[in-house]
Coordinates of C-alpha atoms and ligand atoms in Angstrom, one line a residue:
M1 CA 15.7 4.1 7.9
A2 CA 15.4 7.7 8.9
D3 CA 13.6 8.6 12.1
H4 CA 10.3 10.3 11.7
A5 CA 9.9 13.9 12.7
P6 CA 8.4 14.2 16.2
E7 CA 5.2 15.9 14.7
Q8 CA 4.3 12.5 13.2
A9 CA 4.6 10.7 16.3
G10 CA 0.8 10.5 16.8
L11 CA 0.4 8.5 13.6
A12 CA 0.7 4.7 13.3
W13 CA 3.3 3.1 11.0
W14 CA 0.6 2.1 8.5
Q15 CA -0.4 5.8 8.3
R16 CA 3.1 7.1 7.7
E17 CA 4.7 4.4 5.5
V18 CA 4.5 3.7 1.8
F19 CA 3.3 0.1 1.1
Y20 CA 4.8 -2.0 -1.7
Q21 CA 2.8 -5.0 -3.1
I22 CA 4.9 -8.0 -4.2
Y23 CA 3.6 -10.6 -6.6
P24 CA 6.0 -13.3 -5.3
R25 CA 6.1 -15.5 -8.4
S26 CA 7.4 -12.6 -10.4
F27 CA 9.7 -10.8 -8.1
Q28 CA 13.0 -12.7 -7.8
D29 CA 13.8 -16.4 -8.5
S30 CA 16.6 -17.7 -6.2
N31 CA 16.7 -21.4 -7.3
G32 CA 16.5 -21.2 -11.1
D33 CA 13.1 -22.8 -11.6
G34 CA 11.7 -19.7 -13.4
S35 CA 9.4 -18.7 -10.6
G36 CA 10.1 -16.1 -7.9
D37 CA 10.3 -17.2 -4.3
L38 CA 10.7 -16.1 -0.7
A39 CA 14.5 -16.3 -0.7
G40 CA 14.4 -14.2 -3.8
I41 CA 12.4 -11.5 -2.0
R42 CA 14.9 -11.6 0.8
R43 CA 17.7 -11.0 -1.6
R44 CA 15.9 -7.8 -2.9
L45 CA 15.2 -6.3 0.5
D46 CA 18.1 -3.8 0.0
Y47 CA 16.3 -2.6 -3.2
L48 CA 13.1 -1.9 -1.2
C49 CA 15.1 0.0 1.4
W50 CA 16.9 2.0 -1.3
L51 CA 13.5 2.8 -2.8
G52 CA 12.3 3.9 0.7
V53 CA 9.1 2.0 1.1
G54 CA 8.3 1.0 4.7
A55 CA 6.0 -1.9 4.4
I56 CA 5.5 -4.8 2.0
W57 CA 2.4 -6.9 1.3
I58 CA 3.1 -10.2 -0.3
C59 CA 0.4 -12.0 -2.4
P60 CA -0.2 -15.6 -1.3
F61 CA 2.7 -18.1 -1.1
F62 CA 0.9 -20.7 0.9
R63 CA 0.5 -24.4 -0.1
S64 CA -1.7 -24.4 -3.2
P65 CA -2.3 -26.2 -6.4
M66 CA -2.0 -22.7 -8.0
A67 CA -5.3 -22.9 -9.9
D68 CA -5.8 -19.2 -9.1
G69 CA -2.3 -17.9 -8.7
G70 CA -2.1 -19.2 -5.1
Y71 CA -5.5 -17.7 -4.0
D72 CA -6.6 -21.3 -3.9
I73 CA -5.1 -22.4 -0.6
A74 CA -4.7 -26.0 0.5
D75 CA -2.9 -25.2 3.8
Y76 CA -3.1 -21.8 5.3
C77 CA -0.2 -22.5 7.7
D78 CA 2.4 -23.8 5.3
I79 CA 4.5 -22.5 2.5
D80 CA 4.1 -23.9 -1.0
P81 CA 7.4 -25.5 -2.1
L82 CA 7.3 -23.3 -5.2
F83 CA 8.1 -20.4 -2.9
G84 CA 10.3 -22.1 -0.4
S85 CA 10.0 -23.3 3.2
M86 CA 8.9 -22.1 6.6
E87 CA 12.5 -21.4 7.3
D88 CA 12.8 -19.2 4.2
F89 CA 9.7 -17.3 5.5
T90 CA 11.1 -16.7 9.0
E91 CA 14.4 -15.6 7.6
L92 CA 12.6 -13.2 5.3
L93 CA 10.5 -11.8 8.1
D94 CA 13.5 -11.4 10.4
D95 CA 15.6 -9.6 7.7
A96 CA 12.7 -7.3 6.8
H97 CA 12.2 -6.4 10.5
A98 CA 15.9 -5.9 11.0
R99 CA 15.8 -3.3 8.1
G100 CA 12.7 -1.6 9.6
L101 CA 10.4 -3.0 7.0
K102 CA 6.9 -4.2 8.0
L103 CA 5.5 -7.3 6.4
V104 CA 1.9 -7.9 5.7
L105 CA 0.4 -11.2 4.4
D106 CA -2.6 -12.0 2.2
F107 CA -5.4 -13.6 4.2
V108 CA -7.9 -15.4 2.0
P109 CA -11.0 -16.0 4.2
N110 CA -13.7 -16.4 1.4
H111 CA -12.5 -19.8 0.0
T112 CA -10.0 -22.5 0.1
S113 CA -8.7 -24.8 -2.6
D114 CA -10.9 -27.8 -3.3
R115 CA -7.7 -29.8 -2.3
H116 CA -7.8 -28.3 1.2
P117 CA -8.3 -31.2 3.8
W118 CA -11.2 -29.3 5.2
F119 CA -13.0 -29.6 1.9
A120 CA -12.1 -33.2 1.5
E121 CA -13.8 -33.9 4.8
S122 CA -16.7 -31.6 4.1
R123 CA -17.6 -33.2 0.8
A124 CA -17.2 -36.8 2.1
S125 CA -20.7 -37.1 3.7
R126 CA -23.6 -34.9 4.6
N127 CA -23.2 -35.5 8.3
N128 CA -19.5 -35.1 8.8
S129 CA -18.3 -32.5 11.3
K130 CA -17.0 -30.1 8.7
R131 CA -20.0 -30.3 6.4
D132 CA -21.1 -26.8 7.5
W133 CA -17.7 -25.2 7.0
Y134 CA -18.6 -24.9 3.3
I135 CA -21.9 -23.9 1.6
W136 CA -23.9 -27.0 0.5
R137 CA -27.4 -26.9 -0.9
D138 CA -29.8 -29.3 -2.5
P139 CA -30.5 -28.9 -6.2
H140 CA -33.4 -26.5 -7.2
P141 CA -36.7 -28.4 -7.5
D142 CA -36.1 -28.2 -11.3
G143 CA -32.9 -30.3 -10.8
G144 CA -30.6 -27.4 -11.6
P145 CA -28.4 -25.2 -9.4
P146 CA -30.0 -23.9 -6.2
S147 CA -30.1 -20.3 -7.4
N148 CA -29.0 -18.1 -10.3
W149 CA -25.9 -16.9 -8.6
L150 CA -22.9 -16.4 -10.9
S151 CA -19.2 -17.0 -10.4
H152 CA -16.9 -14.0 -10.9
F153 CA -14.8 -16.3 -13.1
G154 CA -17.6 -17.4 -15.5
G155 CA -20.7 -19.7 -15.3
S156 CA -22.8 -20.7 -12.4
A157 CA -21.4 -20.2 -8.9
W158 CA -22.8 -23.7 -8.0
T159 CA -21.1 -27.0 -8.8
L160 CA -22.8 -30.4 -8.2
D161 CA -20.8 -32.9 -6.1
E162 CA -21.8 -36.4 -7.1
T163 CA -20.7 -37.9 -3.7
T164 CA -23.6 -36.4 -1.8
G165 CA -25.8 -35.1 -4.5
Q166 CA -25.6 -31.5 -3.3
Y167 CA -24.2 -28.4 -4.8
Y168 CA -21.4 -26.3 -3.3
Y169 CA -21.1 -22.6 -3.7
H170 CA -18.0 -20.8 -5.2
A171 CA -17.8 -17.1 -5.8
F172 CA -14.7 -17.7 -8.0
L173 CA -13.5 -21.1 -9.4
A174 CA -15.1 -24.4 -8.9
A175 CA -11.7 -25.3 -7.5
E176 CA -12.2 -22.5 -4.8
P177 CA -15.2 -23.6 -2.7
D178 CA -16.5 -20.8 -0.5
L179 CA -16.1 -21.2 3.3
N180 CA -19.3 -20.7 5.4
W181 CA -18.6 -17.9 7.9
R182 CA -21.9 -18.6 9.6
S183 CA -20.3 -21.7 11.1
A184 CA -18.7 -21.0 14.5
G185 CA -16.3 -23.9 14.0
L186 CA -15.0 -22.4 10.8
R187 CA -14.6 -19.0 12.3
A188 CA -12.6 -20.3 15.1
A189 CA -10.3 -22.2 12.8
M190 CA -9.8 -19.1 10.6
H191 CA -9.1 -17.0 13.7
D192 CA -6.4 -19.5 14.6
V193 CA -4.9 -19.2 11.2
M194 CA -4.6 -15.4 11.8
R195 CA -3.1 -16.1 15.3
F196 CA -0.6 -18.5 13.8
W197 CA 1.0 -15.8 11.6
L198 CA 0.5 -13.0 14.1
C199 CA 2.4 -15.0 16.7
L200 CA 5.2 -15.5 14.2
G201 CA 5.5 -11.7 14.0
V202 CA 3.8 -10.6 10.8
D203 CA 2.5 -7.0 10.9
G204 CA -1.0 -7.6 9.5
F205 CA -3.1 -8.8 6.6
R206 CA -4.6 -7.7 3.4
V207 CA -7.9 -9.5 3.4
D208 CA -9.0 -11.0 0.1
A209 CA -12.4 -10.7 -1.6
V210 CA -14.0 -9.7 1.7
T211 CA -17.3 -8.5 0.3
N212 CA -18.0 -12.0 -0.9
L213 CA -17.8 -13.5 2.6
V214 CA -21.5 -14.1 3.1
E215 CA -24.5 -14.9 0.8
D216 CA -28.2 -14.7 1.4
D217 CA -29.3 -17.7 3.5
L218 CA -32.7 -17.7 1.7
L219 CA -30.9 -18.3 -1.6
R220 CA -32.8 -15.5 -3.3
D221 CA -32.0 -15.1 -7.0
D222 CA -29.9 -12.0 -7.9
P223 CA -32.0 -9.5 -10.0
P224 CA -31.1 -8.7 -13.6
N225 CA -28.9 -5.7 -14.2
P226 CA -30.6 -3.3 -16.5
D227 CA -27.3 -1.7 -17.4
F228 CA -25.7 -4.9 -18.5
S229 CA -24.1 -4.8 -21.9
R230 CA -21.8 -6.9 -23.9
G231 CA -18.2 -6.0 -23.0
M232 CA -18.9 -6.1 -19.3
F233 CA -17.8 -9.0 -17.2
P234 CA -20.3 -11.9 -17.7
D235 CA -21.3 -12.0 -14.1
A236 CA -22.5 -8.3 -14.3
K237 CA -25.6 -9.8 -15.9
F238 CA -27.1 -9.8 -12.4
R239 CA -26.9 -7.2 -9.7
R240 CA -25.1 -8.8 -6.8
V241 CA -27.7 -8.0 -4.2
F242 CA -27.8 -11.4 -2.5
T243 CA -24.2 -12.5 -3.1
R244 CA -22.1 -9.5 -2.0
D245 CA -21.9 -7.1 0.9
R246 CA -24.5 -8.9 3.0
P247 CA -25.1 -7.4 6.5
E248 CA -23.5 -10.2 8.4
T249 CA -20.2 -9.6 6.7
H250 CA -19.4 -6.7 9.0
E251 CA -19.9 -8.8 12.1
F252 CA -17.4 -11.4 10.8
I253 CA -14.8 -8.7 9.9
G254 CA -15.3 -7.3 13.4
G255 CA -14.3 -10.8 14.7
M256 CA -11.1 -10.8 12.5
R257 CA -10.3 -7.3 13.9
D258 CA -10.7 -8.6 17.5
V259 CA -8.2 -11.3 16.8
L260 CA -5.8 -8.8 15.2
D261 CA -6.1 -6.5 18.2
E262 CA -4.9 -9.2 20.5
F263 CA -1.5 -8.2 19.1
P264 CA -0.1 -4.7 19.3
D265 CA 0.5 -2.4 16.4
R266 CA -0.8 -4.6 13.5
V267 CA -2.9 -3.6 10.5
L268 CA -5.9 -5.0 8.7
I269 CA -6.5 -4.0 5.1
G270 CA -9.6 -5.0 3.2
E271 CA -10.0 -5.7 -0.5
V272 CA -13.4 -3.9 -0.8
H273 CA -14.7 -3.6 -4.3
L274 CA -18.0 -1.6 -3.8
P275 CA -19.5 1.7 -4.6
L276 CA -17.7 4.3 -2.4
A277 CA -20.5 5.0 0.0
R278 CA -20.9 1.3 0.9
A279 CA -17.1 0.7 1.0
M280 CA -16.8 3.3 3.8
A281 CA -18.9 1.1 6.1
Y282 CA -15.9 -1.2 6.1
Y283 CA -14.0 1.1 8.4
G284 CA -16.5 0.2 11.1
G285 CA -17.9 2.6 13.6
E286 CA -18.0 2.1 17.3
R287 CA -16.7 -1.4 16.5
P288 CA -13.7 -1.1 14.3
Y289 CA -13.3 -3.2 11.2
F290 CA -10.5 -2.4 8.7
H291 CA -7.8 0.2 9.3
L292 CA -7.6 0.6 5.5
P293 CA -10.5 -0.7 3.3
F294 CA -8.8 -0.3 -0.1
N295 CA -9.7 2.8 -2.1
F296 CA -9.7 1.9 -5.7
Q297 CA -10.9 5.3 -7.0
L298 CA -7.7 6.0 -8.9
I299 CA -8.0 2.7 -10.8
E300 CA -11.7 2.9 -11.5
S301 CA -11.9 6.6 -12.5
P302 CA -11.1 7.6 -16.0
W303 CA -7.7 9.2 -16.1
D304 CA -8.4 12.9 -16.8
C305 CA -8.2 15.9 -14.7
R306 CA -11.9 16.4 -13.9
S307 CA -12.5 12.8 -13.2
I308 CA -9.6 12.4 -10.9
S309 CA -10.4 15.7 -9.1
A310 CA -14.1 14.4 -8.6
A311 CA -12.8 11.0 -7.4
I312 CA -10.6 12.7 -4.8
D313 CA -13.4 14.9 -3.7
Q314 CA -16.0 12.3 -3.3
Y315 CA -13.6 10.2 -1.3
R316 CA -12.8 13.1 1.0
M317 CA -16.5 13.8 1.5
L318 CA -17.5 10.3 2.3
L319 CA -14.6 9.4 4.5
P320 CA -15.8 9.0 8.1
G321 CA -14.3 11.6 10.5
S322 CA -11.6 9.5 12.2
A323 CA -10.9 7.2 9.2
W324 CA -7.5 7.2 7.5
P325 CA -7.5 7.4 3.7
N326 CA -5.4 5.3 1.3
W327 CA -4.7 5.3 -2.4
V328 CA -4.0 2.5 -4.9
L329 CA -2.9 2.9 -8.5
G330 CA -2.5 -0.7 -9.6
N331 CA -2.4 -4.3 -8.5
H332 CA -2.1 -7.8 -9.9
D333 CA -5.7 -8.0 -11.0
E334 CA -5.7 -4.8 -13.1
V335 CA -4.3 -3.7 -16.4
R336 CA -0.8 -2.3 -15.8
L337 CA -0.8 1.4 -14.8
A338 CA 1.5 2.6 -17.6
T339 CA -0.8 0.8 -20.2
R340 CA -3.9 2.2 -18.7
I341 CA -3.0 5.8 -18.4
G342 CA -0.1 6.0 -21.0
D343 CA 3.6 6.3 -20.4
G344 CA 3.5 10.1 -20.4
Q345 CA 1.3 10.1 -17.3
T346 CA 3.3 7.8 -15.1
R347 CA 5.4 10.6 -13.5
V348 CA 2.3 12.6 -12.8
A349 CA 0.6 9.5 -11.3
A350 CA 3.7 9.0 -9.0
M351 CA 3.5 12.5 -7.8
L352 CA -0.3 12.2 -7.2
L353 CA 0.1 9.0 -5.3
M354 CA 2.8 10.4 -3.0
T355 CA 1.1 13.7 -2.3
L356 CA -2.5 12.9 -1.6
R357 CA -3.5 12.5 2.0
G358 CA -3.4 8.9 3.0
T359 CA -1.4 5.7 2.8
P360 CA 0.0 5.0 -0.7
F361 CA 0.2 1.5 -2.2
I362 CA 2.7 0.8 -5.1
Y363 CA 2.3 -2.4 -7.1
N364 CA 5.7 -3.9 -7.9
G365 CA 6.9 -2.8 -11.4
D366 CA 4.8 0.3 -11.5
E367 CA 7.7 2.3 -10.1
L368 CA 9.6 1.3 -13.2
G369 CA 6.7 2.1 -15.5
M370 CA 6.2 -1.5 -16.7
R371 CA 3.6 -1.8 -19.4
K372 CA 1.4 -4.8 -20.0
V373 CA 3.6 -7.6 -21.4
P374 CA 2.0 -9.5 -24.3
V375 CA 1.5 -13.1 -23.2
G376 CA 0.8 -15.5 -26.1
H377 CA -1.9 -18.2 -26.0
R378 CA 0.6 -20.9 -25.3
Q379 CA 2.2 -19.0 -22.4
T380 CA -1.1 -18.1 -20.8
R381 CA -1.3 -18.9 -17.1
D382 CA -4.4 -17.0 -15.8
V383 CA -7.2 -19.5 -15.4
R384 CA -9.8 -16.9 -16.3
V385 CA -8.9 -17.2 -19.9
K386 CA -10.3 -20.7 -19.8
T387 CA -13.2 -20.2 -17.5
M388 CA -14.4 -17.0 -19.0
G389 CA -13.6 -18.1 -22.6
S390 CA -11.5 -15.1 -23.7
H391 CA -8.0 -13.9 -23.7
R392 CA -9.2 -10.4 -22.8
Y393 CA -9.9 -11.5 -19.2
S394 CA -6.2 -12.5 -18.7
R395 CA -4.4 -10.8 -15.9
D396 CA -1.1 -12.3 -16.9
G397 CA 0.1 -9.1 -18.6
A398 CA 0.3 -7.4 -15.2
R399 CA 1.9 -10.3 -13.5
T400 CA 5.1 -10.7 -15.6
P401 CA 8.5 -10.8 -13.8
I402 CA 10.5 -7.8 -12.7
R403 CA 13.5 -7.1 -15.0
W404 CA 16.4 -6.3 -12.7
D405 CA 19.2 -5.9 -15.2
S406 CA 20.2 -6.6 -18.8
S407 CA 21.5 -10.2 -18.3
P408 CA 19.8 -13.0 -20.2
G409 CA 17.3 -13.8 -17.4
S410 CA 17.1 -10.1 -16.6
G411 CA 18.5 -10.8 -13.1
F412 CA 15.1 -12.3 -12.3
T413 CA 16.0 -16.0 -13.1
D414 CA 18.8 -18.2 -14.3
S415 CA 16.2 -20.4 -16.0
D416 CA 15.7 -20.2 -19.8
C417 CA 12.0 -20.5 -19.1
P418 CA 10.6 -17.8 -16.8
W419 CA 7.0 -18.8 -15.8
L420 CA 5.7 -15.8 -17.7
P421 CA 7.7 -13.9 -20.4
L422 CA 10.0 -11.1 -19.4
G423 CA 8.9 -8.7 -22.2
E424 CA 10.9 -6.4 -24.3
S425 CA 14.1 -4.9 -22.8
T426 CA 12.7 -1.5 -23.3
N427 CA 9.5 -2.2 -21.4
P428 CA 10.7 -0.3 -19.5
E429 CA 14.4 0.1 -18.8
D430 CA 15.4 -2.4 -16.2
V431 CA 16.0 -1.6 -12.5
A432 CA 19.8 -1.4 -12.8
R433 CA 19.7 1.1 -15.7
Q434 CA 17.0 3.2 -14.0
Q435 CA 18.9 3.3 -10.8
T436 CA 21.9 4.9 -12.5
D437 CA 19.7 7.3 -14.5
R438 CA 19.0 10.3 -12.3
N439 CA 16.1 11.2 -14.5
S440 CA 14.3 7.8 -14.5
L441 CA 10.8 7.2 -13.2
L442 CA 12.3 4.9 -10.6
N443 CA 14.5 7.7 -9.2
L444 CA 11.5 10.0 -9.2
Y445 CA 9.6 7.5 -7.1
R446 CA 12.5 7.2 -4.7
D447 CA 12.9 11.0 -4.4
L448 CA 9.2 11.5 -3.9
I449 CA 9.1 8.8 -1.2
A450 CA 12.1 10.4 0.6
L451 CA 10.5 13.9 0.3
R452 CA 7.2 12.5 1.7
R453 CA 9.1 11.0 4.6
E454 CA 10.8 14.2 5.6
T455 CA 7.8 16.6 4.9
P456 CA 5.2 16.4 7.7
A457 CA 2.6 18.2 5.7
L458 CA 2.7 15.5 3.0
I459 CA 1.9 12.8 5.6
G460 CA -0.3 14.3 8.2
G461 CA -1.3 17.6 6.6
E462 CA -4.8 18.5 5.4
L463 CA -5.5 18.4 1.7
V464 CA -7.1 21.6 0.4
P465 CA -8.5 21.3 -3.1
L466 CA -8.0 24.1 -5.7
P467 CA -10.1 24.8 -8.7
T468 CA -9.3 22.7 -11.7
C469 CA -8.5 24.5 -14.9
R470 CA -8.3 22.6 -18.2
D471 CA -5.8 19.7 -17.6
I472 CA -4.3 21.0 -14.4
L473 CA -5.1 19.2 -11.2
E474 CA -4.1 21.4 -8.2
Y475 CA -4.4 21.1 -4.4
E476 CA -2.5 22.2 -1.4
R477 CA -1.3 20.3 1.7
H478 CA -1.3 22.3 4.9
G479 CA 0.2 21.2 8.2
R480 CA 2.8 21.7 10.9
G481 CA 3.5 25.2 9.7
Q482 CA 4.0 24.2 6.1
R483 CA 1.9 25.1 3.0
L484 CA 2.6 23.0 -0.1
R485 CA 1.1 23.4 -3.5
I486 CA 0.9 20.4 -5.9
A487 CA 0.2 21.2 -9.6
L488 CA -0.2 18.3 -12.0
N489 CA -0.6 18.7 -15.7
M490 CA -2.6 15.8 -16.8
G491 CA -2.7 16.7 -20.5
G492 CA -0.4 16.9 -23.4
K493 CA -0.3 20.7 -23.7
E494 CA 1.5 23.5 -21.9
H495 CA -0.6 25.5 -19.3
R496 CA 0.2 28.6 -17.3
I497 CA -0.7 28.6 -13.7
A498 CA -0.7 31.4 -11.2
F499 CA 0.9 31.6 -7.8
D500 CA 0.2 34.3 -5.2
G501 CA 3.1 35.2 -3.0
H502 CA 6.5 33.5 -3.1
W503 CA 7.1 29.8 -3.5
R504 CA 10.1 27.6 -3.8
V505 CA 9.9 24.5 -6.1
M506 CA 10.8 21.4 -4.1
I507 CA 10.7 18.8 -7.0
T508 CA 9.2 18.5 -10.4
T509 CA 8.5 15.4 -12.5
F510 CA 11.2 16.3 -15.0
R511 CA 13.7 17.1 -12.2
D512 CA 15.0 20.4 -13.6
R513 CA 13.4 23.1 -11.5
A514 CA 14.1 22.2 -7.9
G515 CA 15.0 25.3 -5.9
E516 CA 13.6 27.8 -8.4
T517 CA 11.6 30.6 -6.8
V518 CA 8.2 31.2 -8.2
S519 CA 5.9 34.2 -7.9
G520 CA 3.3 35.2 -10.3
R521 CA 2.9 32.8 -13.3
L522 CA 4.6 29.6 -14.2
T523 CA 4.2 27.4 -17.3
L524 CA 3.7 23.7 -16.7
R525 CA 4.9 21.6 -19.6
P526 CA 2.9 18.7 -21.0
H527 CA 2.7 15.9 -18.3
E528 CA 4.6 18.0 -15.8
G529 CA 4.0 18.0 -12.1
L530 CA 5.5 20.1 -9.3
I531 CA 5.5 20.4 -5.6
A532 CA 6.3 23.9 -4.3
E533 CA 6.5 25.3 -0.8
A534 CA 5.1 28.7 0.2
R535 CA 7.8 31.0 1.4
S536 CA 5.6 33.9 2.4
Ligands
NOJ1 C1 -8.9 -11.2 -5.5 C2 -7.5 -11.5 -5.8 O1 -6.8 -10.3 -5.8 C3 -7.5 -12.2 -7.1 O2 -6.2 -12.3 -7.7 C4 -8.2 -13.6 -6.9 O3 -8.2 -14.2 -8.2 C5 -9.5 -13.4 -6.3 N1 -9.6 -12.5 -5.2 C6 -10.0 -14.8 -5.7 O4 -9.2 -15.1 -4.6

């Protein structure tokens, strides 16, 4: 990998590099069972280096009954046989490091699987030593659940356990009992899990569902949500006042950060789904929490010029002084980017992601322009379809395998039965075809990542907003003697934009203007974006 310009020496790797999220079951199958695995990821490291990303985050591959895609963990320190062995993992880690790639794991502190031995002990009797590692409460005096708290995945968040006659709490599935972070013993055990992987050499963690870590100890009912309407997620019926973002959460994240900081040069990334102002507290203050609490603005905002401009500005205004920004366009829980914003906008989105100030995260397949793949009822895997009673809650369409080439299993698998369907061969062109097509979305991503790497202003430079006009989103990046202008046409019509002074086009989304000199006016075609550098 190319050396970084000395001007960027002050920035940490997690500030400079582009992150790439891998959904391991769908990335590359190496043993013909139809599911991706760790050896498969290892085989594709050359692809990631070719693309130019500098860090990978891999979703859970730990021992799991796979009730919730592996987020239901039965052993934090072992690999599920579906994904391979510990040897496969250490080989992957070594190979990634040998190529200069950082590797970040998913850490799931909110809950385990109900098959975790800790839960087996905890549920066995009221007075066993791990009883308080989970959240157990007596029934409400009326005999029902202790409070009105709802699961994110449908129904009550309490399940009665006949063995001891108490309810246990689960923010997600009944098969995912919540851990009790108020227990010092549990905290120590979870810190040791972190140390186990950090000692092996992983470069950090993406911490799952972290705003769910603590609930009100008085078990107060969540209040009704006056804005609730049909079409919203069922648990939006109540405002999560007592079940999310409780004050003690910060203290416990501080504890995780202390453990991480026992090891040099690691990163802690938080899955923080909260209104922006509250999410910012997850950076910490005097006591640091996350290096990067995820910023989901580009997913949550409507995809139009004014809304995106407002989302960028709000984030800039609320970001604490020393905090480093980050940007996410998609992940395994959301509708595929190309489906959400439309094929026409995927190039503009790529340019936006690579030119905003902050660490970019790419979800695997978005660099190809993958659209939601239709998954029939019989092929459904996502448990939410069952627990929430409707196919519209399925996340399967965003989790389908990567199509590497045009062979029968698309280079993903030798099996006739991939775990989820591969989708149409034109959704989108496969990796091999896009690699040979200079004009593909994939090659645009690659060139944008390369440009970012060699352009200090794109990494460390300030972002200076410009007025929006109709569908044109514009901003400049200033730094280290460079002045760059980014202009993105987020609409389907041509627009003219004005340049003062002389500029040189560095790259455009359609790849046919690089090197052109611009002064005065320039017409941006529908869905066209450009990056230009000031010459005078
Ligand atoms: C967030 C993860 O991204 C999602 O896939 C999972 O179902 C929930 N947390 C529960 O772990």
